[in-house]
Coordinates of C-alpha atoms and ligand atoms in Angstrom, one line a residue:
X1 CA 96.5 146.9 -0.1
X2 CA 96.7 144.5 2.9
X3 CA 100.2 145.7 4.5
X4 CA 102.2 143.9 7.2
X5 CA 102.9 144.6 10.7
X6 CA 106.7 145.4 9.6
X7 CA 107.7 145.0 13.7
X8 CA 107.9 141.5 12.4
X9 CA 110.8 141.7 10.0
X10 CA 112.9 143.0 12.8
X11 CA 113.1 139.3 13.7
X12 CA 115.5 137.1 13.9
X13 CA 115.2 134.5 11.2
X14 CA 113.7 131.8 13.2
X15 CA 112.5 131.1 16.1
X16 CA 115.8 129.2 18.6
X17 CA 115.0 126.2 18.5
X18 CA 113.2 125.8 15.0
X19 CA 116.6 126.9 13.8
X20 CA 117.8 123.9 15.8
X21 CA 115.6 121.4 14.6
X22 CA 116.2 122.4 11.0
X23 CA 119.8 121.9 11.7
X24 CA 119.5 118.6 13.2
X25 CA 117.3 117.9 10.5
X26 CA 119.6 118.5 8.3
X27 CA 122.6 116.6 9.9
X28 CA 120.5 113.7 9.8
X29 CA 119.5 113.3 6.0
X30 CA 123.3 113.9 5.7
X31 CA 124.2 110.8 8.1
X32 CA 121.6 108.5 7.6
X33 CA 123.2 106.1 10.4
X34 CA 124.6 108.0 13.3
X35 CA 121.8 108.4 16.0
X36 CA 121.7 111.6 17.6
X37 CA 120.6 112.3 21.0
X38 CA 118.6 115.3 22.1
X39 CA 119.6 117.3 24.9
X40 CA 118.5 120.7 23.5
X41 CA 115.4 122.0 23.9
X42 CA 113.8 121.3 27.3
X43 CA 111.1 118.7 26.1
X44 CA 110.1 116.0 28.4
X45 CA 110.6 112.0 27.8
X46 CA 108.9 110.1 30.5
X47 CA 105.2 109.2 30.0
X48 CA 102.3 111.2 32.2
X49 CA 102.5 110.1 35.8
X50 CA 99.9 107.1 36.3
X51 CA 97.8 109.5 38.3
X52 CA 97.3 111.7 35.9
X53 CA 96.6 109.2 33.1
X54 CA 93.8 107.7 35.2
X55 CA 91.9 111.2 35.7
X56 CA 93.0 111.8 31.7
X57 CA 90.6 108.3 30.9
X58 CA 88.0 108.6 33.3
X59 CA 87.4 112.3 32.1
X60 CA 87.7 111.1 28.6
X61 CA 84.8 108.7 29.5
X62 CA 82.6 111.3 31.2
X63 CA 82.9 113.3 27.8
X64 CA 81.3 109.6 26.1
X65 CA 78.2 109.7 28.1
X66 CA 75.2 112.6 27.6
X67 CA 74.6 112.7 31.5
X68 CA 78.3 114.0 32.1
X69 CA 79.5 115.3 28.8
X70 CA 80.9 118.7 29.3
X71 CA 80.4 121.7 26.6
X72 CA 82.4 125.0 27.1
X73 CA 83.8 125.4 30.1
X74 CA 85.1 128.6 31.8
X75 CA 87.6 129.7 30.1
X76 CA 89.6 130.8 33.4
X77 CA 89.6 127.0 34.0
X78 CA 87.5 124.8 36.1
X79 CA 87.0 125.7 40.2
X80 CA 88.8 122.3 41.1
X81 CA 91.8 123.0 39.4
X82 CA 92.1 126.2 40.4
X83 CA 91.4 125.3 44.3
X84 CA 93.8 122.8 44.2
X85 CA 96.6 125.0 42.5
X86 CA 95.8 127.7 44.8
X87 CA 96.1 125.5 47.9
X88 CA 99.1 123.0 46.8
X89 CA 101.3 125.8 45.2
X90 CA 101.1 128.5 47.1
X91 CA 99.2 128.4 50.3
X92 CA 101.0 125.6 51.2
X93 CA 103.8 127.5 51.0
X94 CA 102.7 130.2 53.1
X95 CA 101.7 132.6 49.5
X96 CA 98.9 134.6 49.2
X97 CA 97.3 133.1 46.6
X98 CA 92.8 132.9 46.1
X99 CA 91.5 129.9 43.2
X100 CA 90.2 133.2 41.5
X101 CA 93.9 134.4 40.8
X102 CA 94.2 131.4 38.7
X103 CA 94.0 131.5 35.2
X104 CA 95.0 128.3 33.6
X105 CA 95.8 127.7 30.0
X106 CA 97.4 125.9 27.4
X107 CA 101.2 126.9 28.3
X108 CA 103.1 129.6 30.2
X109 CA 104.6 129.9 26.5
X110 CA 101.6 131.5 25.2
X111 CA 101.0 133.2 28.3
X112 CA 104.2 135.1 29.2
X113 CA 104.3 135.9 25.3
X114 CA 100.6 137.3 24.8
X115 CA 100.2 139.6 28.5
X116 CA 102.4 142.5 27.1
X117 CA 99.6 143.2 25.0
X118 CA 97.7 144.9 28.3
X119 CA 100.5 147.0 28.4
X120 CA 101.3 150.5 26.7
X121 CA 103.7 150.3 23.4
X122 CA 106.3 152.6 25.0
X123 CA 106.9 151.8 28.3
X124 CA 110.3 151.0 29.1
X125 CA 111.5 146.8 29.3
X126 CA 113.7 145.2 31.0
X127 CA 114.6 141.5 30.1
X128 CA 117.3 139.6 31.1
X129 CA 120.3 138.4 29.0
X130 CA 120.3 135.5 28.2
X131 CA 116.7 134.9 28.2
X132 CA 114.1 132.7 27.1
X133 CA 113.5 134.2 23.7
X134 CA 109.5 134.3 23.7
X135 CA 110.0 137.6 25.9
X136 CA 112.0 139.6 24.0
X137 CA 110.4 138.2 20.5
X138 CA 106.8 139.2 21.2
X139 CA 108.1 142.8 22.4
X140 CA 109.6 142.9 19.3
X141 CA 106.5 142.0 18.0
X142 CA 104.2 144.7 19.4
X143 CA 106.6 147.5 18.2
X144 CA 108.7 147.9 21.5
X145 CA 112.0 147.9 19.9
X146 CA 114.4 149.5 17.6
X147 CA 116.1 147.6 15.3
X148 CA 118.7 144.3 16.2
X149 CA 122.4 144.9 15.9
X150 CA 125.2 143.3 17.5
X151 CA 122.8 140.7 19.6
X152 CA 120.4 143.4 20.7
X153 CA 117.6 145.3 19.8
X154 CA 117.6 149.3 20.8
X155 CA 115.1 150.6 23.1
X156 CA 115.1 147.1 25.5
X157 CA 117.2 147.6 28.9
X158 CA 119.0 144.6 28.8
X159 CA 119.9 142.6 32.6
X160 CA 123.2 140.6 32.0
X161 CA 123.2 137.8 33.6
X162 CA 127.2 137.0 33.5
X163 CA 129.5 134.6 35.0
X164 CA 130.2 138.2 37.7
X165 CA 126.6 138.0 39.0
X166 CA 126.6 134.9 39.5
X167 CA 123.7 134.6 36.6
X168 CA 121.1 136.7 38.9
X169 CA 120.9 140.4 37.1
X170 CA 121.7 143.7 39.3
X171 CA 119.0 146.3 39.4
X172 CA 118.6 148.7 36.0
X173 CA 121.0 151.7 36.3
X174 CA 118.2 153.6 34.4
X175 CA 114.5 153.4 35.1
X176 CA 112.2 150.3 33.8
X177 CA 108.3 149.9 33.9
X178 CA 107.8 146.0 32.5
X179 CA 110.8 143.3 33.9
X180 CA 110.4 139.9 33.1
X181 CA 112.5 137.3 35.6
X182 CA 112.7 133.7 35.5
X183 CA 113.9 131.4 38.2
X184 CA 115.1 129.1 38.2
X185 CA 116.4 129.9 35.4
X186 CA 115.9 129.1 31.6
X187 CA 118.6 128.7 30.1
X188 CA 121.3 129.2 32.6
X189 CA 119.4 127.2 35.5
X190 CA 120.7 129.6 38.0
X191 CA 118.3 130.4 41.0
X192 CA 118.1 133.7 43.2
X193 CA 117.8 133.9 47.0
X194 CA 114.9 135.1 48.8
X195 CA 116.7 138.3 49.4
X196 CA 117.8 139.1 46.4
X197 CA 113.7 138.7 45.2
X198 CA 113.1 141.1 47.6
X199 CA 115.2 143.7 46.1
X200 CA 113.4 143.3 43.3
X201 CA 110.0 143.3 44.4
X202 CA 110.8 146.6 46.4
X203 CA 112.4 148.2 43.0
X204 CA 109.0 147.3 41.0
X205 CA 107.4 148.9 44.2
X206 CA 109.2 152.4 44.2
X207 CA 109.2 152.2 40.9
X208 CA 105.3 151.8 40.1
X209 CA 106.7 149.1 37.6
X210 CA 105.5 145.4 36.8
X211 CA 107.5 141.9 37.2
X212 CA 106.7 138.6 35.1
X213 CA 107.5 136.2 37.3
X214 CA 108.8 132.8 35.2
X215 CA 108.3 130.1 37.3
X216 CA 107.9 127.3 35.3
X217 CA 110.8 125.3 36.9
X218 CA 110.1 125.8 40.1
X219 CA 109.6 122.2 40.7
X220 CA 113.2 121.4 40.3
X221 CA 113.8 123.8 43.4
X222 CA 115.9 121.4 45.9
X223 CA 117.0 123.8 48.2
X224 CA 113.9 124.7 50.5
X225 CA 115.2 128.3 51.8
X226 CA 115.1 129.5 47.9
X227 CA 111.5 131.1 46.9
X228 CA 109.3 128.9 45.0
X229 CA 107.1 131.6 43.9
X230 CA 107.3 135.7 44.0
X231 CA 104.8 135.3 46.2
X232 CA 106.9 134.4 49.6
X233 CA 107.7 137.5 49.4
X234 CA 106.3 140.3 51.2
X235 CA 104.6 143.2 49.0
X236 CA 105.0 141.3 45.7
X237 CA 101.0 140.6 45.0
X238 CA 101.2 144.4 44.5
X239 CA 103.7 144.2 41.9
X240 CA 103.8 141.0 40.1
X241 CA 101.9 138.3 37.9
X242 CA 103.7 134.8 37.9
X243 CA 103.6 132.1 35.4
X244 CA 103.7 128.5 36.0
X245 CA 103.8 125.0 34.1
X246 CA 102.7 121.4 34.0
X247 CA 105.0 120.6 31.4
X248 CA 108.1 120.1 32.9
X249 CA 107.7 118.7 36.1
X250 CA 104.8 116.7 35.3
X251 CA 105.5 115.5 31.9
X252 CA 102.5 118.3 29.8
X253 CA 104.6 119.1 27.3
X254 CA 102.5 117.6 24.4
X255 CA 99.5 117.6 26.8
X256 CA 99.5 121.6 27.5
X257 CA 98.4 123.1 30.9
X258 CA 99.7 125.8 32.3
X259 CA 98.3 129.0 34.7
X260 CA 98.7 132.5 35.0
X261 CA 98.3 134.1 38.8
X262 CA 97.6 137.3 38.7
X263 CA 96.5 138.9 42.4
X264 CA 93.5 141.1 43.0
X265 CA 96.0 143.6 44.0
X266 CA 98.2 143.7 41.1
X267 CA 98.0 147.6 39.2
X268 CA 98.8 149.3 36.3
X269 CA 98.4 152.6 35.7
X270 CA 97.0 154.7 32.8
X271 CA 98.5 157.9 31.1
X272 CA 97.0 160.4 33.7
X273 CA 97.7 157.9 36.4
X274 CA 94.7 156.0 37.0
X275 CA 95.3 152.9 38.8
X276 CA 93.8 149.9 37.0
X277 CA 93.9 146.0 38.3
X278 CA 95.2 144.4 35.8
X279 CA 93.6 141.0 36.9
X280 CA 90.4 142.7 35.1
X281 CA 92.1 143.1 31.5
X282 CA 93.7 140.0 31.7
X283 CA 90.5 138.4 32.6
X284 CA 89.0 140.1 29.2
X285 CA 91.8 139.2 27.1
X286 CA 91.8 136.1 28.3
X287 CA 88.0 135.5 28.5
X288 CA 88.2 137.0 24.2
X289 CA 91.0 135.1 23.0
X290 CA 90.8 131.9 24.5
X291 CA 88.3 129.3 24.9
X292 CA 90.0 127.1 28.3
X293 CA 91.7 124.5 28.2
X294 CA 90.2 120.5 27.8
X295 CA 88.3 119.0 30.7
X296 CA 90.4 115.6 30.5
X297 CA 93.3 117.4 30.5
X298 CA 92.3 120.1 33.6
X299 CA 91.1 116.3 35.2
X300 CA 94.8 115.1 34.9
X301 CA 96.4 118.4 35.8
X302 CA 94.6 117.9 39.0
X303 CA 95.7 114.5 39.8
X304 CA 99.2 115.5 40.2
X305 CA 97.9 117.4 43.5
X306 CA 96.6 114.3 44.7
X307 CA 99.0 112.3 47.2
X308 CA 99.7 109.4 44.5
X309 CA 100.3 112.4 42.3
X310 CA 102.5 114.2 44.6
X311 CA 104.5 111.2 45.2
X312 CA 104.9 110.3 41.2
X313 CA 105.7 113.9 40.2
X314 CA 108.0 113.7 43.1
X315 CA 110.2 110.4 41.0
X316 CA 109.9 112.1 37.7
X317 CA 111.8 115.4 38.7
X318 CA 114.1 113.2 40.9
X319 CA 114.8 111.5 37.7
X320 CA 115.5 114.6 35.2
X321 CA 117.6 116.0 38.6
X322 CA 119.8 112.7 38.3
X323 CA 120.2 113.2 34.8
X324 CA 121.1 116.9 35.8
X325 CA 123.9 115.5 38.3
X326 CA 125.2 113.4 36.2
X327 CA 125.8 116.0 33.4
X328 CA 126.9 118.6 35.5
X329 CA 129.7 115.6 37.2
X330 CA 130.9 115.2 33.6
X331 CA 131.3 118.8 32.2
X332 CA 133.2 119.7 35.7
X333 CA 135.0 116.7 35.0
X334 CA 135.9 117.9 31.2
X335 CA 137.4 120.9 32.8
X336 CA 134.6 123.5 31.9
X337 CA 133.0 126.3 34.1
X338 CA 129.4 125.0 34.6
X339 CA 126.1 126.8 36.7
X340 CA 122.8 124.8 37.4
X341 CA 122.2 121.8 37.6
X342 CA 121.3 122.0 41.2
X343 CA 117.6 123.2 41.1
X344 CA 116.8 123.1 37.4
X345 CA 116.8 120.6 34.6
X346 CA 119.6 123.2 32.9
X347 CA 123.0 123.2 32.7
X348 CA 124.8 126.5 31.5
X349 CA 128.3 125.3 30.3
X350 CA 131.2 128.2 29.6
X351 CA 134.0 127.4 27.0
X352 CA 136.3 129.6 24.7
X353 CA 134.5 128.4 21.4
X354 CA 132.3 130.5 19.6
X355 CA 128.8 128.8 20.9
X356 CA 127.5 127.7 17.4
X357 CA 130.7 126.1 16.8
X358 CA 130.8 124.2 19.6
X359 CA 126.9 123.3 19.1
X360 CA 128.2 122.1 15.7
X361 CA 131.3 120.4 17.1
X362 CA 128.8 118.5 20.0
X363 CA 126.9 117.4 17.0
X364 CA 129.1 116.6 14.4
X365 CA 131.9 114.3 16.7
X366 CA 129.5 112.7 19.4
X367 CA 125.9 112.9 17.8
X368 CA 124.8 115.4 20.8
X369 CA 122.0 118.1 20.5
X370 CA 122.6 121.2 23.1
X371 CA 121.2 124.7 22.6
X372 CA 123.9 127.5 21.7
X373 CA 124.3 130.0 24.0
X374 CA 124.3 132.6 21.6
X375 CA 120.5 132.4 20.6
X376 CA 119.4 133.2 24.4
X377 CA 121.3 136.6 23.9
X378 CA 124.9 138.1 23.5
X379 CA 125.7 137.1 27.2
X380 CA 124.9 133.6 26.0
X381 CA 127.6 134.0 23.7
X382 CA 130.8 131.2 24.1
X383 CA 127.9 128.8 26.3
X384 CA 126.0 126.4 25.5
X385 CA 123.0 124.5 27.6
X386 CA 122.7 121.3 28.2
X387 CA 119.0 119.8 29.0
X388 CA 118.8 116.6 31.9
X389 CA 115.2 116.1 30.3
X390 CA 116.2 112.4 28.3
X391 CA 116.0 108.9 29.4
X392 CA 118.8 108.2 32.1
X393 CA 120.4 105.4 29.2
X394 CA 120.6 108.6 26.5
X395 CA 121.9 111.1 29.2
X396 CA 125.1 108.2 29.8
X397 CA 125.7 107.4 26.4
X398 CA 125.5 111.3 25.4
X399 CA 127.8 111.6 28.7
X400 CA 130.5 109.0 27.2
X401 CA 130.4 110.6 23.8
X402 CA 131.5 114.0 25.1
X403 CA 134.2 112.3 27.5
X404 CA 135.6 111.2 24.1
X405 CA 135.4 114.1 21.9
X406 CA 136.1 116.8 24.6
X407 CA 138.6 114.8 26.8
Ligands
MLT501 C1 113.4 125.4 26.3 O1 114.1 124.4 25.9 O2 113.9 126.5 26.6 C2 112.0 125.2 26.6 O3 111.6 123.9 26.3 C3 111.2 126.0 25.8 C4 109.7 126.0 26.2 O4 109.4 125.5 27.3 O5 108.9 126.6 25.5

C-alpha cells in the first residue's frame, strides 16, 4: 500500500495566493464586466530591462549554432554570473562574499523552501509572524510541527512582528536552532537597522543556531545606512546563508533566477557535535536535485550588472517605489495606520475589519486585489498588503477607487 506523508494534511487548504486567485477567479465569472486590478501578489509588470533582453537573444543565438551551443552546465551556475554577483552585490558593499558561495537557481522560492531538508527533523524553528508562507509550509512539510489551531501550528516558536516592534521581531524568550528573517520585509515591507541585525547575528552565534537571510527585496532599500545583506555585518558568514532574487527588481518573475550564498564558513552541527559546513550538503543537494538554470537566462541575469543594466534596473525599482509612494500617500490619506512603503514594494495597511472582509470589501466595491493579512499569520490578522508592482496608470485608478469606497 503506497501511504502518504500525512505531515501534508496538516496544511492549510491552499497555498495564499492560489486561494486568492481562485477567489478572483471566481469574482470574475460572476461580473463579467468590472475589471479588476491586481495589487496582491508581488508579481512584476514591466517588461525585462533592454539589457537583459539583448544578452537573453544573443545567448538564445549561441544555443542555434553547433560551435557555441551549450549542453549541461554547472549546476551551481556559470563562473560569470557568479563573479559578477559576488563582486556587484556584496563586495561592492564591503561583504565577504567568493563567486564560489554562489549558488544560483530558478527562485529564492524554491530555495528558501527546499534547504530545511539539510537540517535535523527536531530542531527547534523560529519564523516570524506574519511571514512569507513558503517557510513555515515546507516545515510543516518535513514533519516539524504539531498540528494548526488558532493561526499556528505547535512546536514553531513564533516572532511577532506587531505594530509594538515596530514589525522587526525581539529575540526568542526560549532557545531556537533554525530562524528564518526577511528584510525588507514580505509582507509588511518593514526594514531593520544595522544594529538590530547585529543582535541577531550575535544570538545565532551564542546560540550555535542558523539564520535564513531573505533578501530578495533588497533592491528596494533607499536608505543607504540600512544593511543590504547579512553579510555587512560582522561574524554573520559564521551563522547565516542568504537568499536573493532577480525577480523583483529586475523584472524575472516568469524568467526565474535567483541564488543562494552560503559562506565557506557557515556550520552545522551533528548529534555528537561534529561541526559540518553546510556549503558542502547544500552543494550535494543542490548538485542531485537540480540541473542549473538556462544559459540565456544566466546571460540576462548578468546584464543587469552591466552599467546599462545598472542604470535600467535603477528606473524600474524607481518606478514600483513611485507606485509604493503613491499608495502609501493614499492610505495615510484614508486615515489608516500604514508601514513600508519606504524601502520595499509592500505596503502593510492596519484597520479594524476582519482582513478577509476587507480583502472582500476592496474587491467587491472598487475591483481591487490586496493579499489579507490573515494568510501571512495571526499577527497578519485585521491588515491587509498592498503590492506597488502594477503599471503607474493601474496603481492611480486602483488609488481613486479606494478614495471612493473607503473615503
Ligand atoms: C508575494 O506576493 O508575496 C510574492 O510574490 C511571492 C513570491 O515571491 O513567491
Amino acid at each position: 500500500m503506497i501511504t502518504i506523508n500525512e505531515h501534508y494534511l496538516k496544511l492549510q487548504a491552499s497555498y495564499l495566493f492560489s486561494d486568492i486567485a481562485r477567489r478572483v477567479a471566481a469574482f470574475q465569472e460572476a461580473n463579467p464586466g468590472r475589471e479588476v486590478i491586481r495589487l496582491g501578489i508581488g508579481d512584476v509588470t514591466r517588461a525585462l530591462p533592454k539589457a537583459c533582453i539583448e544578452a537573453f537573444h544573443k545567448a538564445v543565438d549561441e544555443m542555434a549554432d553547433d560551435s557555441t551551443f551549450r549542453g549541461y552546465g554547472p549546476e551551481q551556475g556559470y563562473s560569470f554570473l557568479r563573479e559578477a554577483i559576488a563582486r556587484h552585490d556584496f563586495q561592492a558593499r564591503g561583504a565577504e562574499v567568493a563567486p564560489d558561495e554562489v549558488f544560483v537557481s530558478d527562485g529564492a522560492k524554491c530555495d528558501t523552501g527546499n534547504i530545511q531538508e539539510l537540517f535535523a527533523a527536531g530542531i527547534r524553528v523560529a519564523i516570524p509572524d506574519p511571514v512569507y508562507p513558503v517557510y513555515l509550509d515546507t516545515n510543516v512539510m518535513a514533519g516539524r510541527t504539531g498540528s494548526f489551531s488558532d493561526g499556528r501550528y505547535q512546536g514553531i516558536v513564533y516572532l511577532e512582528s506587531t505594530r509594538e516592534n515596530n514589525y522587526v521581531p525581539d529575540l526568542p524568550a526560549e532557545r531556537v536552532d533554525l530562524i528564518y528573517l526577511c528584510f525588507p520585509n514580505n509582507p509588511t515591507g518593514s526594514t531593520i537597522t544595522r544594529e538590530q541585525l547585529a543582535t541577531w547575528v550575535q544570538y545565532a552565534r551564542d546560540h550555535r543556531a542558523l539564520i535564513l537571510f531573505d533578501a530578495a527585496y533588497a533592491a528596494f532599500i533607499r536608505d543607504d545606512a540600512l544593511p543590504q545583506s547579512i553579510y555587512e555585518i560582522q561574524g554573520a558568514r559564521e551563522v547565516a546563508v542568504e537568499f536573493r532574487s532577480f525577480s523583483k527588481n529586475a523584472g524575472f518573475t516568469g524568467t526565474r533566477c535567483a541564488y543562494t550564498v552560503v559562506p565557506r564558513e557557515c556550520m552545522a552541527y551533528d548529534a555528537a557535535g561534529g561541526r559540518h559546513a553546510l556549503h558542502g550538503l547544500w552543494n550535494r543537494r543542490h548538485s542531485t536535485k537540480f540541473n542549473g538554470v538556462s544559459y540565456p537566462v544566466q546571460r540576462a541575469a548578468e546584464a543587469v550588472y552591466s552599467e546599462e543594466g545598472k542604470a535600467q534596473i535603477r528606473e524600474l525599482v524607481d518606478y514600483y517605489m513611485q507606485n509604493a509612494a503613491l499608495i502609501a500617500e493614499v492610505i495615510g490619506g484614508l486615515g489608516f495606520h500604514s508601514v513600508g512603503g519606504k524601502n520595499a514594494p509592500y505596503i502593510w495597511i492596519g484597520s479594524d475589519r476582519d482582513s478577509w472582509q476587507f480583502f472582500d470589501q476592496l474587491l467587491n466595491e472598487a475591483g481591487v486585489v490586496c493579499t489579507p493579512g490573515a494568510g501571512f499569520g495571526r499577527c497578519g490578522r485585521g491588515y491587509i498588503r498592498l503590492s506597488a508592482f502594477n503599471s503607474r496608470a493601474n496603481v492611480e485608478k486602483a488609488m481613486e477607487r479606494l478614495r471612493r469606497a473607503l473615503g
